[in-house]
CSV table of C-alpha atoms (C1' of nucleotides) in Angstrom, one decimal:
chain,number,residue,atom,x,y,z
A,288,MET,CA,0.0,0.0,0.0
A,289,SER,CA,2.8,2.3,-0.6
A,290,PHE,CA,2.7,5.4,-2.6
A,291,SER,CA,5.8,4.6,-4.6
A,292,ILE,CA,4.2,1.4,-5.8
A,293,CYS,CA,1.2,3.3,-6.9
A,294,VAL,CA,3.2,5.8,-8.8
A,295,ALA,CA,5.4,3.1,-10.3
A,296,GLN,CA,2.3,1.3,-11.5
A,297,CYS,CA,0.8,4.4,-13.0
A,298,THR,CA,4.0,5.2,-14.7
A,299,ASP,CA,4.2,1.7,-16.1
A,300,SER,CA,0.7,2.0,-17.3
A,301,LEU,CA,1.4,5.4,-18.9
A,302,ALA,CA,4.5,4.1,-20.5
A,303,ALA,CA,2.6,1.2,-21.9
A,304,THR,CA,0.0,3.6,-23.2
A,305,MET,CA,2.7,5.8,-24.7
A,306,ASP,CA,4.2,2.7,-26.4
A,307,ASP,CA,0.8,2.0,-27.7
A,308,GLN,CA,0.6,5.5,-29.1
A,309,ALA,CA,3.9,5.2,-30.6
A,310,ARG,CA,2.9,2.0,-32.4
A,311,ILE,CA,-0.2,3.7,-33.6
A,312,MET,CA,1.7,6.6,-34.8
A,313,GLN,CA,4.0,4.4,-36.7
A,314,SER,CA,1.2,2.5,-38.2
A,315,ILE,CA,-0.6,5.7,-39.1
A,316,GLY,CA,2.5,7.1,-40.5
A,317,GLY,CA,3.0,4.0,-42.6
A,318,VAL,CA,-0.5,4.0,-43.8
A,319,SER,CA,-0.5,7.6,-44.6
A,320,LEU,CA,2.6,7.5,-46.5
A,321,ALA,CA,1.8,4.3,-48.4
A,322,GLY,CA,-1.7,5.4,-49.3
A,323,HIS,CA,-0.8,9.1,-49.9
A,324,SER,CA,-3.7,10.0,-47.7
A,325,VAL,CA,-1.7,12.8,-46.3
A,326,GLN,CA,-0.8,15.6,-48.5
A,327,GLY,CA,2.1,17.9,-48.0
A,328,GLY,CA,3.2,16.3,-44.7
A,329,MET,CA,5.0,18.3,-42.2
A,330,ALA,CA,8.4,16.7,-42.4
A,331,LEU,CA,7.7,15.0,-45.6
A,332,PRO,CA,8.8,16.3,-48.8
A,333,PRO,CA,6.0,16.9,-51.2
A,334,PRO,CA,5.2,14.0,-53.5
A,335,HIS,CA,7.1,13.9,-56.7
A,336,GLY,CA,4.4,15.3,-58.8
A,337,HIS,CA,3.0,11.9,-59.7
A,338,ASP,CA,-0.3,10.4,-59.0
A,339,GLY,CA,1.2,8.1,-56.6
A,340,THR,CA,1.7,5.1,-58.8
A,341,ASP,CA,5.4,5.4,-59.0
A,342,GLY,CA,6.6,2.8,-56.6
A,343,ASP,CA,10.2,3.6,-56.9
A,344,GLY,CA,9.6,7.2,-56.3
A,345,ARG,CA,7.7,6.5,-53.2
A,346,LYS,CA,10.4,4.2,-51.9
A,347,GLN,CA,12.8,7.0,-52.5
A,348,ASP,CA,10.6,9.4,-50.5
A,349,ILE,CA,10.4,7.0,-47.6
A,350,GLY,CA,14.1,6.5,-47.7
A,351,ASP,CA,14.6,10.3,-47.5
A,352,ILE,CA,12.3,10.5,-44.6
A,353,LEU,CA,14.0,7.7,-42.8
A,354,HIS,CA,17.3,9.3,-43.5
A,355,GLN,CA,16.1,12.6,-42.1
A,356,ILE,CA,14.8,10.8,-39.0
A,357,MET,CA,18.0,8.9,-38.5
A,358,THR,CA,20.2,11.9,-38.9
A,359,ILE,CA,18.1,14.1,-36.7
A,360,THR,CA,20.3,13.3,-33.7
A,361,ASP,CA,23.3,14.5,-35.6
A,362,GLN,CA,21.8,17.9,-36.0
A,363,SER,CA,22.4,20.5,-33.5
A,364,LEU,CA,19.7,21.4,-31.0
A,365,ASP,CA,19.2,24.8,-32.6
A,366,GLU,CA,18.9,23.3,-35.9
A,367,ALA,CA,16.3,20.8,-34.7
A,368,GLN,CA,14.4,23.5,-32.9
A,369,ALA,CA,14.3,25.5,-36.0
A,370,LYS,CA,13.1,22.6,-38.0
A,371,LYS,CA,10.4,21.9,-35.4
A,372,HIS,CA,9.3,25.5,-35.5
A,373,GLY,CA,9.2,25.3,-39.3
A,374,LEU,CA,7.0,22.3,-39.1
A,375,ASN,CA,4.7,23.8,-36.6
A,376,CYS,CA,4.2,26.8,-38.8
A,377,HIS,CA,3.7,24.8,-41.9
A,378,ARG,CA,0.5,25.8,-43.6
A,379,MET,CA,-0.7,22.2,-43.9
A,380,LYS,CA,0.0,21.3,-40.3
A,381,PRO,CA,-3.6,21.8,-39.0
A,382,ALA,CA,-5.1,19.7,-41.7
A,383,LEU,CA,-2.6,17.0,-41.2
A,384,PHE,CA,-3.0,17.2,-37.5
A,385,SER,CA,-6.8,16.8,-37.7
A,386,VAL,CA,-6.6,13.9,-40.1
A,387,LEU,CA,-4.1,12.1,-38.0
A,388,CYS,CA,-6.2,12.7,-34.9
A,389,GLU,CA,-9.2,11.3,-36.7
A,390,ILE,CA,-7.4,8.2,-37.8
A,391,LYS,CA,-5.8,7.8,-34.5
A,392,GLU,CA,-9.2,8.2,-32.8
A,393,LYS,CA,-10.7,5.5,-34.9
A,394,THR,CA,-7.8,3.1,-34.3
A,395,GLY,CA,-7.7,3.9,-30.7
A,396,LEU,CA,-11.4,3.3,-30.3
A,397,SER,CA,-11.3,0.1,-32.1
A,398,ILE,CA,-8.5,-1.1,-29.9
A,399,ARG,CA,-9.9,0.1,-26.6
A,400,GLY,CA,-13.6,0.2,-27.4
A,401,ALA,CA,-14.2,-3.0,-25.5
A,402,GLN,CA,-12.8,-1.7,-22.3
A,403,GLU,CA,-14.3,1.7,-22.6
A,404,GLU,CA,-17.4,0.8,-20.6
A,405,ASP,CA,-16.5,0.6,-17.0
A,406,PRO,CA,-19.2,-1.3,-15.1
A,407,PRO,CA,-19.1,-1.0,-11.3
A,408,ASP,CA,-16.8,-3.7,-10.1
A,409,PRO,CA,-18.7,-6.2,-7.9
A,410,GLN,CA,-15.6,-6.9,-5.9
A,411,LEU,CA,-15.0,-3.2,-5.3
A,412,MET,CA,-18.6,-2.9,-4.2
A,413,ARG,CA,-18.2,-5.8,-1.9
A,414,LEU,CA,-15.1,-4.3,-0.4
A,415,ASP,CA,-16.8,-0.9,0.0
A,416,ASN,CA,-19.7,-2.5,1.8
A,417,MET,CA,-17.5,-4.5,4.1
A,418,LEU,CA,-15.4,-1.4,5.0
A,419,LEU,CA,-18.6,0.4,5.7
A,420,ALA,CA,-20.0,-2.4,7.8
A,421,GLU,CA,-16.8,-2.7,9.8
A,422,GLY,CA,-16.8,1.0,10.4
A,423,VAL,CA,-13.6,1.7,8.6
A,424,ALA,CA,-15.3,3.7,5.8
A,425,GLY,CA,-18.3,5.9,6.4
A,426,PRO,CA,-19.0,8.3,9.2
A,427,GLU,CA,-16.2,9.1,11.6
A,428,LYS,CA,-17.4,7.7,14.9
A,429,GLY,CA,-19.7,5.0,16.0
A,430,GLY,CA,-19.2,2.6,13.2
A,431,GLY,CA,-16.2,1.0,14.8
A,432,SER,CA,-17.8,0.4,18.1
A,433,ALA,CA,-20.9,-0.8,16.4
A,434,ALA,CA,-18.9,-3.3,14.6
A,435,ALA,CA,-17.1,-4.3,17.7
A,436,ALA,CA,-20.4,-4.7,19.5
A,437,ALA,CA,-21.7,-6.8,16.6
A,438,ALA,CA,-18.6,-8.9,16.9
A,439,ALA,CA,-19.0,-9.3,20.6
A,440,ALA,CA,-22.7,-10.1,20.2
A,441,ALA,CA,-21.8,-12.7,17.5
A,442,SER,CA,-19.4,-14.3,19.8
A,443,GLY,CA,-22.0,-14.6,22.5
A,444,GLY,CA,-20.4,-12.2,24.8
A,445,ALA,CA,-21.7,-8.9,26.0
A,446,ALA,CA,-20.2,-5.9,24.5
A,447,ASP,CA,-19.2,-4.7,27.9
A,448,ASN,CA,-16.3,-2.5,28.6
A,449,SER,CA,-13.9,-5.4,28.4
A,450,ILE,CA,-10.2,-4.9,27.7
A,451,GLU,CA,-10.6,-6.8,24.5
A,452,HIS,CA,-13.3,-4.6,23.3
A,453,SER,CA,-11.4,-1.4,23.9
A,454,ASP,CA,-8.3,-3.0,22.3
A,455,TYR,CA,-10.4,-3.9,19.3
A,456,ARG,CA,-11.8,-0.4,19.0
A,457,ALA,CA,-8.3,1.1,19.3
A,458,LYS,CA,-6.9,-1.1,16.7
A,459,LEU,CA,-9.8,-0.5,14.4
A,460,THR,CA,-9.4,3.2,14.8
A,461,GLN,CA,-5.8,2.8,13.9
A,462,ILE,CA,-6.6,0.8,10.8
A,463,ARG,CA,-9.2,3.4,9.9
A,464,GLN,CA,-6.8,6.2,10.2
A,465,ILE,CA,-4.2,4.5,8.1
A,466,TYR,CA,-6.8,3.7,5.5
A,467,HIS,CA,-8.0,7.3,5.3
A,468,THR,CA,-4.5,8.6,5.1
A,469,GLU,CA,-3.5,6.3,2.4
A,470,LEU,CA,-6.7,7.0,0.5
A,471,GLU,CA,-6.1,10.7,0.7
A,472,LYS,CA,-2.6,10.2,-0.5
A,473,TYR,CA,-3.8,8.1,-3.5
A,474,GLU,CA,-6.3,10.7,-4.4
A,475,GLN,CA,-3.8,13.5,-4.2
A,476,ALA,CA,-1.3,11.5,-6.2
A,477,CYS,CA,-3.9,10.7,-8.7
A,478,ASN,CA,-4.9,14.3,-9.1
A,479,GLU,CA,-1.3,15.4,-9.4
A,480,PHE,CA,-0.4,12.8,-11.8
A,481,THR,CA,-3.5,13.4,-13.9
A,482,THR,CA,-2.8,17.1,-14.0
A,483,HIS,CA,0.8,16.4,-14.9
A,484,VAL,CA,-0.1,14.1,-17.7
A,485,MET,CA,-2.7,16.4,-19.0
A,486,ASN,CA,-0.3,19.2,-19.1
A,487,LEU,CA,2.2,17.0,-20.8
A,488,LEU,CA,-0.3,15.9,-23.4
A,489,ARG,CA,-1.5,19.4,-24.0
A,490,GLU,CA,2.0,20.5,-24.5
A,491,GLN,CA,2.7,17.6,-26.8
A,492,SER,CA,-0.5,18.2,-28.7
A,493,ARG,CA,1.3,21.0,-30.4
A,494,THR,CA,3.6,18.6,-32.1
A,495,ARG,CA,1.7,15.3,-32.0
A,496,PRO,CA,-1.8,14.5,-33.0
A,497,ILE,CA,-3.4,14.4,-29.6
A,498,SER,CA,-7.0,15.2,-29.5
A,499,PRO,CA,-8.9,16.4,-26.3
A,500,LYS,CA,-10.8,13.1,-26.5
A,501,GLU,CA,-7.6,11.3,-26.2
A,502,ILE,CA,-6.5,13.3,-23.3
A,503,GLU,CA,-9.8,12.5,-21.7
A,504,ARG,CA,-9.2,8.8,-22.4
A,505,MET,CA,-5.8,9.0,-20.9
A,506,VAL,CA,-7.2,10.6,-17.8
A,507,GLY,CA,-9.7,7.8,-17.6
A,508,ILE,CA,-6.9,5.2,-17.9
A,509,ILE,CA,-5.0,6.9,-15.1
A,510,HIS,CA,-8.1,7.0,-12.9
A,511,ARG,CA,-8.8,3.4,-13.6
A,512,LYS,CA,-5.2,2.5,-12.7
A,513,PHE,CA,-5.4,4.5,-9.5
A,514,SER,CA,-8.8,3.0,-8.6
A,515,SER,CA,-7.4,-0.5,-9.1
A,516,ILE,CA,-4.6,0.4,-6.7
A,517,GLN,CA,-7.3,1.9,-4.4
A,518,MET,CA,-9.0,-1.4,-4.5
A,519,GLN,CA,-5.8,-3.1,-3.4
A,520,LEU,CA,-5.7,-0.7,-0.5
A,521,LYS,CA,-9.3,-1.5,0.4
A,522,GLN,CA,-8.6,-5.2,0.1
A,523,SER,CA,-5.6,-4.9,2.4
A,524,THR,CA,-7.7,-2.9,4.9
A,525,CYS,CA,-10.4,-5.5,4.8
A,526,GLU,CA,-7.9,-8.2,5.4
A,527,ALA,CA,-6.4,-6.3,8.3
A,528,VAL,CA,-9.9,-5.8,9.8
A,529,MET,CA,-10.7,-9.5,9.3
A,530,ILE,CA,-7.4,-10.5,11.0
A,531,LEU,CA,-8.0,-8.1,13.8
A,532,ARG,CA,-11.6,-9.4,14.2
A,533,SER,CA,-10.6,-13.0,14.3
A,534,ARG,CA,-7.9,-12.3,16.8
A,535,PHE,CA,-10.4,-10.4,18.9
A,536,LEU,CA,-12.8,-13.3,18.8
A,537,ASP,CA,-10.0,-15.7,19.5
A,538,ALA,CA,-9.0,-13.6,22.5
A,539,ARG,CA,-12.5,-13.8,23.7
A,540,ARG,CA,-12.7,-17.5,23.2
A,541,LYS,CA,-9.4,-18.0,24.9
A,542,ARG,CA,-10.2,-19.2,28.4
A,543,ARG,CA,-8.8,-17.4,31.3
A,544,ASN,CA,-9.6,-18.5,34.8
A,545,PHE,CA,-11.5,-16.1,36.9
A,546,SER,CA,-9.7,-14.6,39.9
A,547,LYS,CA,-9.9,-16.4,43.1
A,548,GLN,CA,-12.0,-13.7,44.6
A,549,ALA,CA,-14.5,-13.8,41.7
A,550,THR,CA,-14.8,-17.5,42.0
A,551,GLU,CA,-15.5,-17.1,45.7
A,552,ILE,CA,-18.2,-14.5,45.2
A,553,LEU,CA,-19.9,-16.7,42.6
A,554,ASN,CA,-19.6,-19.8,44.7
A,555,GLU,CA,-21.0,-18.0,47.7
A,556,TYR,CA,-24.0,-16.9,45.7
A,557,PHE,CA,-24.4,-20.4,44.2
A,558,TYR,CA,-24.3,-22.2,47.5
A,559,SER,CA,-26.4,-19.7,49.3
A,560,HIS,CA,-29.0,-20.1,46.6
A,561,LEU,CA,-28.6,-23.7,46.1
A,562,SER,CA,-32.4,-24.4,46.1
A,563,ASN,CA,-32.7,-22.0,43.2
A,564,PRO,CA,-29.4,-21.2,41.8
A,565,TYR,CA,-30.8,-19.0,39.0
A,566,PRO,CA,-29.7,-15.4,39.6
A,567,SER,CA,-31.9,-12.8,38.2
A,568,GLU,CA,-30.6,-10.4,35.6
A,569,GLU,CA,-30.1,-7.8,38.3
A,570,ALA,CA,-28.2,-10.4,40.5
A,571,LYS,CA,-26.1,-11.3,37.5
A,572,GLU,CA,-25.2,-7.8,36.8
A,573,GLU,CA,-24.4,-7.3,40.5
A,574,LEU,CA,-22.2,-10.4,40.5
A,575,ALA,CA,-20.6,-9.4,37.2
A,576,LYS,CA,-19.7,-6.1,38.7
A,577,LYS,CA,-18.3,-7.6,41.9
A,578,CYS,CA,-16.3,-10.1,40.0
A,579,SER,CA,-15.1,-7.8,37.2
A,580,ILE,CA,-16.5,-10.1,34.6
A,581,THR,CA,-19.3,-9.8,32.1
A,582,VAL,CA,-22.9,-10.8,32.7
A,583,SER,CA,-22.7,-13.5,30.1
A,584,GLN,CA,-19.7,-14.9,31.9
A,585,VAL,CA,-21.8,-15.0,35.0
A,586,SER,CA,-24.4,-16.9,33.1
A,587,ASN,CA,-21.8,-19.2,31.7
A,588,TRP,CA,-20.5,-19.8,35.1
A,589,PHE,CA,-23.8,-20.6,36.6
A,590,GLY,CA,-24.7,-22.8,33.7
A,591,ASN,CA,-21.5,-24.8,34.1
A,592,LYS,CA,-21.8,-24.8,37.8
A,593,ARG,CA,-25.4,-26.2,37.9
A,594,ILE,CA,-24.6,-28.9,35.4
A,595,ARG,CA,-21.4,-29.9,37.1
A,596,TYR,CA,-22.8,-29.7,40.6
A,597,LYS,CA,-25.7,-31.8,39.5
A,598,LYS,CA,-23.5,-34.4,37.8
A,599,ASN,CA,-21.4,-34.9,40.9
A,600,ILE,CA,-22.9,-33.5,44.0
A,601,GLY,CA,-20.6,-35.6,46.2
A,602,LYS,CA,-17.6,-34.0,44.8
A,603,PHE,CA,-19.0,-30.5,45.6
A,604,GLN,CA,-20.1,-31.3,49.2
A,605,GLU,CA,-16.9,-30.1,50.7
A,606,GLU,CA,-17.0,-26.9,48.7
A,607,ALA,CA,-20.6,-26.5,49.6
A,608,ASN,CA,-19.8,-26.8,53.3
A,609,LEU,CA,-17.0,-24.4,53.0
A,610,TYR,CA,-19.0,-21.7,51.4
A,611,ALA,CA,-22.0,-22.3,53.6
A,612,ALA,CA,-19.8,-21.8,56.6
A,613,LYS,CA,-18.1,-18.9,55.1
A,614,THR,CA,-21.4,-17.2,54.2
A,615,ALA,CA,-22.8,-17.9,57.7
A,616,VAL,CA,-19.7,-16.4,59.3
A,617,ASN,CA,-19.9,-13.4,57.1
A,618,ALA,CA,-23.6,-13.1,57.9
A,619,ALA,CA,-22.9,-13.4,61.6
A,620,HIS,CA,-20.3,-10.7,61.5
A,621,ALA,CA,-22.7,-8.6,59.5
A,622,ALA,CA,-25.3,-9.2,62.1
A,623,ALA,CA,-22.9,-8.4,64.9
A,624,ALA,CA,-22.0,-5.3,63.2
A,625,ALA,CA,-25.6,-4.4,62.9
A,626,VAL,CA,-26.2,-5.1,66.5
A,627,GLN,CA,-23.3,-3.0,67.5
A,628,ASN,CA,-24.6,-0.3,65.3
A,629,SER,CA,-28.0,-0.5,66.7
A,630,GLN,CA,-26.6,-0.4,70.2
A,631,ALA,CA,-24.5,2.5,69.4
A,632,ASN,CA,-27.4,4.3,68.0
A,633,SER,CA,-29.6,3.5,70.9
A,634,PRO,CA,-27.5,2.9,74.0
A,635,THR,CA,-30.5,2.5,76.2
A,636,THR,CA,-31.8,-0.5,74.3
A,637,PRO,CA,-31.6,-3.6,76.5
A,638,ASN,CA,-29.6,-6.5,75.3
A,639,SER,CA,-31.8,-8.7,73.2
A,640,GLY,CA,-29.6,-11.8,73.0
A,641,PHE,CA,-28.1,-10.9,69.7
A,642,GLN,CA,-24.8,-10.7,71.3
A,643,MET,CA,-25.0,-14.2,72.4
A,644,LYS,CA,-25.6,-15.3,68.9
A,645,ASP,CA,-22.5,-13.5,67.9
A,646,GLU,CA,-20.5,-15.3,70.5
A,647,GLU,CA,-22.0,-18.5,69.4
A,648,PHE,CA,-20.3,-18.0,66.1
A,649,GLN,CA,-16.9,-17.6,67.8
A,650,LEU,CA,-16.5,-21.3,68.1
A,651,ASP,CA,-13.5,-23.3,67.0
A,652,SER,CA,-13.6,-24.0,63.4
A,653,ALA,CA,-14.8,-27.5,63.3
A,654,GLU,CA,-17.6,-27.0,65.7
A,655,SER,CA,-18.6,-23.7,64.2
A,656,LYS,CA,-18.9,-25.4,60.9
A,657,ASN,CA,-21.3,-28.0,62.0
A,658,THR,CA,-23.2,-25.5,64.1
A,659,LEU,CA,-23.5,-23.1,61.3
A,660,LEU,CA,-24.6,-25.8,58.9
A,661,SER,CA,-27.2,-26.7,61.3
A,662,ASN,CA,-28.2,-23.1,61.6
A,663,MET,CA,-28.5,-23.0,57.9
A,664,PHE,CA,-30.6,-26.1,57.8
A,665,THR,CA,-33.0,-24.9,60.3
A,666,GLY,CA,-33.2,-21.5,58.8
A,667,SER,CA,-33.7,-22.8,55.4
A,668,SER,CA,-36.6,-24.8,56.4
A,669,GLY,CA,-38.7,-21.8,56.0
A,670,SER,CA,-36.8,-20.3,53.3
A,671,PHE,CA,-38.0,-22.4,50.4
A,672,ASN,CA,-41.1,-20.4,50.2
A,673,LEU,CA,-39.1,-17.4,49.5
A,674,PRO,CA,-36.5,-18.2,46.9
A,675,ASN,CA,-34.2,-15.7,45.4
A,676,SER,CA,-34.1,-13.7,48.5
A,677,GLY,CA,-30.4,-13.2,48.6
A,678,ASP,CA,-27.6,-13.7,51.1
A,679,MET,CA,-29.3,-11.9,53.9
A,680,PHE,CA,-31.2,-15.0,54.9
A,681,LEU,CA,-28.2,-16.2,56.8
A,682,SER,CA,-28.2,-13.1,59.0
A,683,MET,CA,-31.8,-13.8,59.7
A,684,GLN,CA,-31.0,-17.4,60.6
A,685,SER,CA,-28.2,-16.5,62.8
A,686,LEU,CA,-30.6,-14.4,64.7
A,687,ASN,CA,-33.2,-17.1,64.8
A,688,GLY,CA,-33.6,-18.7,68.2
A,689,ASP,CA,-34.6,-22.0,66.8
A,690,SER,CA,-31.5,-22.4,64.8
A,691,TYR,CA,-29.4,-21.5,67.6
A,692,GLN,CA,-31.0,-24.2,69.7
A,693,GLY,CA,-30.6,-26.7,67.0
A,694,ALA,CA,-27.0,-26.0,66.9
A,695,GLN,CA,-26.6,-26.5,70.5
A,696,VAL,CA,-28.4,-29.7,70.5
A,697,GLY,CA,-26.3,-31.3,67.9
A,698,ALA,CA,-23.3,-32.9,69.5
A,699,ASN,CA,-22.4,-34.4,66.2
A,700,VAL,CA,-23.3,-34.0,62.6
A,701,GLN,CA,-25.6,-36.9,62.6
A,702,SER,CA,-27.7,-35.8,65.4
A,703,GLN,CA,-27.8,-32.3,64.0
A,704,VAL,CA,-29.0,-33.5,60.7
A,705,ASP,CA,-31.6,-35.7,62.4
A,706,THR,CA,-32.8,-32.8,64.4
A,707,LEU,CA,-32.8,-30.6,61.4
A,708,ARG,CA,-34.6,-33.0,59.3
A,709,HIS,CA,-37.2,-33.2,61.9
A,710,VAL,CA,-37.4,-29.4,62.0
A,711,ILE,CA,-37.6,-29.2,58.3
A,712,SER,CA,-40.3,-31.8,58.1
A,713,GLN,CA,-42.3,-29.9,60.6
A,714,THR,CA,-41.8,-26.4,59.4
A,715,ALA,CA,-41.8,-26.9,55.7
A,716,GLY,CA,-43.9,-29.9,55.3
A,717,TYR,CA,-41.2,-32.2,54.2
A,718,ASN,CA,-41.9,-35.9,54.6
A,719,ASP,CA,-39.1,-37.6,56.2
A,720,ALA,CA,-40.3,-41.0,55.0
A,721,LEU,CA,-40.1,-40.1,51.4
A,722,GLY,CA,-37.3,-42.5,50.8
A,723,GLY,CA,-34.6,-44.2,52.6
A,724,ASN,CA,-31.9,-41.8,51.7
A,725,THR,CA,-33.9,-39.0,50.6
A,726,MET,CA,-33.3,-36.2,52.9
A,727,TYR,CA,-35.9,-34.0,51.4
A,728,SER,CA,-37.9,-33.7,48.4
A,729,PRO,CA,-39.2,-30.3,47.6
A,730,HIS,CA,-42.6,-30.7,46.2
A,731,GLY,CA,-43.3,-27.4,44.5
A,732,LEU,CA,-41.8,-25.6,47.4
A,733,SER,CA,-39.9,-23.3,45.2
A,734,ALA,CA,-40.9,-21.7,42.0
A,735,ASN,CA,-38.1,-23.7,40.5
A,736,GLY,CA,-38.5,-27.0,42.3
A,737,GLY,CA,-37.3,-28.8,39.3
A,738,TRP,CA,-33.7,-27.9,40.2
A,739,GLN,CA,-33.7,-30.0,43.3
A,740,ASP,CA,-36.0,-32.7,42.1
A,741,ALA,CA,-33.8,-33.2,39.1
A,742,THR,CA,-30.5,-32.6,40.7
A,743,THR,CA,-30.6,-34.3,44.0
A,744,PRO,CA,-30.1,-38.0,43.5
A,745,SER,CA,-31.2,-39.8,46.6
A,746,SER,CA,-28.2,-42.0,46.5
A,747,VAL,CA,-25.9,-39.0,46.9
A,748,ILE,CA,-27.5,-37.3,49.8
A,749,SER,CA,-27.4,-39.6,52.8
A,750,PRO,CA,-28.4,-38.6,56.3
A,751,THR,CA,-24.9,-38.9,57.3
A,752,GLU,CA,-23.8,-36.3,54.9
A,753,GLY,CA,-24.1,-33.1,56.9
A,754,PRO,CA,-23.0,-31.1,53.9
A,755,GLY,CA,-26.2,-32.0,52.2
A,756,SER,CA,-27.6,-29.4,54.4
A,757,VAL,CA,-26.7,-26.7,52.0
A,758,HIS,CA,-29.3,-28.0,49.8
A,759,SER,CA,-32.0,-26.8,52.0
A,760,ASP,CA,-30.4,-23.5,52.7
A,761,THR,CA,-31.0,-20.5,50.8
A,762,SER,CA,-33.3,-17.9,50.1
A,763,ASN,CA,-34.2,-16.1,53.2
B,189,DT,C1',3.4,-35.2,30.3
B,190,DT,C1',-0.9,-36.2,32.0
B,191,DA,C1',-5.2,-35.8,34.3
B,192,DC,C1',-8.3,-32.9,35.9
B,193,DA,C1',-10.5,-28.2,36.4
B,194,DT,C1',-12.8,-24.8,34.2
B,195,DG,C1',-14.4,-21.1,30.9
B,196,DA,C1',-16.6,-21.0,26.4
B,197,DT,C1',-19.2,-22.6,22.6
B,198,DT,C1',-22.7,-25.1,20.3
B,199,DC,C1',-26.8,-27.7,19.8
B,200,DT,C1',-31.3,-29.2,21.3
B,201,DC,C1',-35.5,-28.6,23.6
B,202,DG,C1',-39.4,-26.6,25.8
C,151,DC,C1',-34.9,-17.1,24.6
C,152,DG,C1',-32.9,-19.5,28.4
C,153,DA,C1',-31.5,-23.8,30.4
C,154,DG,C1',-29.4,-28.3,29.9
C,155,DA,C1',-26.1,-31.2,27.9
C,156,DA,C1',-22.2,-32.2,25.3
C,157,DT,C1',-18.0,-30.8,23.9
C,158,DC,C1',-13.9,-28.0,23.0
C,159,DA,C1',-9.9,-25.8,24.4
C,160,DT,C1',-7.0,-24.1,27.6
C,161,DG,C1',-5.1,-23.6,32.5
C,162,DT,C1',-3.0,-25.9,36.2
C,163,DA,C1',-1.2,-29.0,39.5
C,164,DA,C1',1.1,-33.3,40.2
DNA sequence: TTACATGATTCTCG
DNA sequence: CGAGAATCATGTAA
């Protein structure tokens, strides 16, 4: 896409055209001389008074002319100038000039007539459309980002303010700038070159049979040549955009693990909404914001998580416990903070036992885990009726007297689970006798009961599996 | 190097 | 259109 190439190509083209002209001139000269169609030629001596049937005489004439031409280089510049001037001033010059032009015109047209029509190149149109669509051509701003958004949408990702997106836009802008700069250069070069050639031809038209029509045609040739180079520029630009786009999409496809923090946030949400792990759009947006990922990535994550959790619940038990405990601790701390705040705000308020709850959560890790799980169990018994209620349910549970009691009663996980199962069956209508190993079976308890029905194989959740508790958690 | 984990994509279905 | 399921492709730990 360099300017020099462009000029070189144009020059080649012009040179070829000139050669063409020279050939035509030769041929015209030959025809004219042979057929005596030109009378009293400029450099030609007048015919020898015959009717043109004297072959030997004609040959002699041609010989003379050739001789003159061959020896012209031996003449001095002044002499040649004088001769040129003489020719220019010859009285027959205009007539000869017009005849030569006419002949040349006819010959030229017959040669180039076929290519004279210039139908719009479909390839060029395609390139133009593509550049327009990609935002390289057309209006200054907006096109690029629109294309980027389209690309993002096509790849299934949101056109959020991701790094890739801004990179893409920056690169596209760069391409756009280069394209326009080059285009301008080409246009300028084309104009300059055309002007130059026109001047040259006009200048030469004083000595050579060059009609305005021919100049016009020459201009057309130059423009065509330049536009073909312009097409190369457009093609290269399109290629660059395509490469950029494919790299952009590749980059998006390329997997990069989320940060540990992001995974934790997502897991916390997932396990605290295990009964209905379908975050709303708002929740997704919130999570996306917290995790510095896109909404669609949140959706992907939850999609994958649900499937993988469902496929192998056992494998996720530990994780579930961990996050349940973590969430509970957080909630407890939040509750404690709230209590402290309320106390600070109203120092006269009598202690309401909240503090004790807080202390309860200050157990050693193992016990606190079980206790908390039990708390969750108990708390969740009533939570199924209110799915999607968010993380706050845990704070509520921690403040719930029943759950606290349940935790105290449970000396070990089994007893806790038994107690909790009992509580659950009582409070939420669960039937403990539903199946040997079936801890619970949500019958239309949540709007999305299908999740648990479909995803909680009885064989996996056994009464001895305290972690199963997280299943009942969630939602307020 | 390998096995597993995990984010992304694609297809199907309701 | 969203969810589930299968699959791909890459990251990561052993």
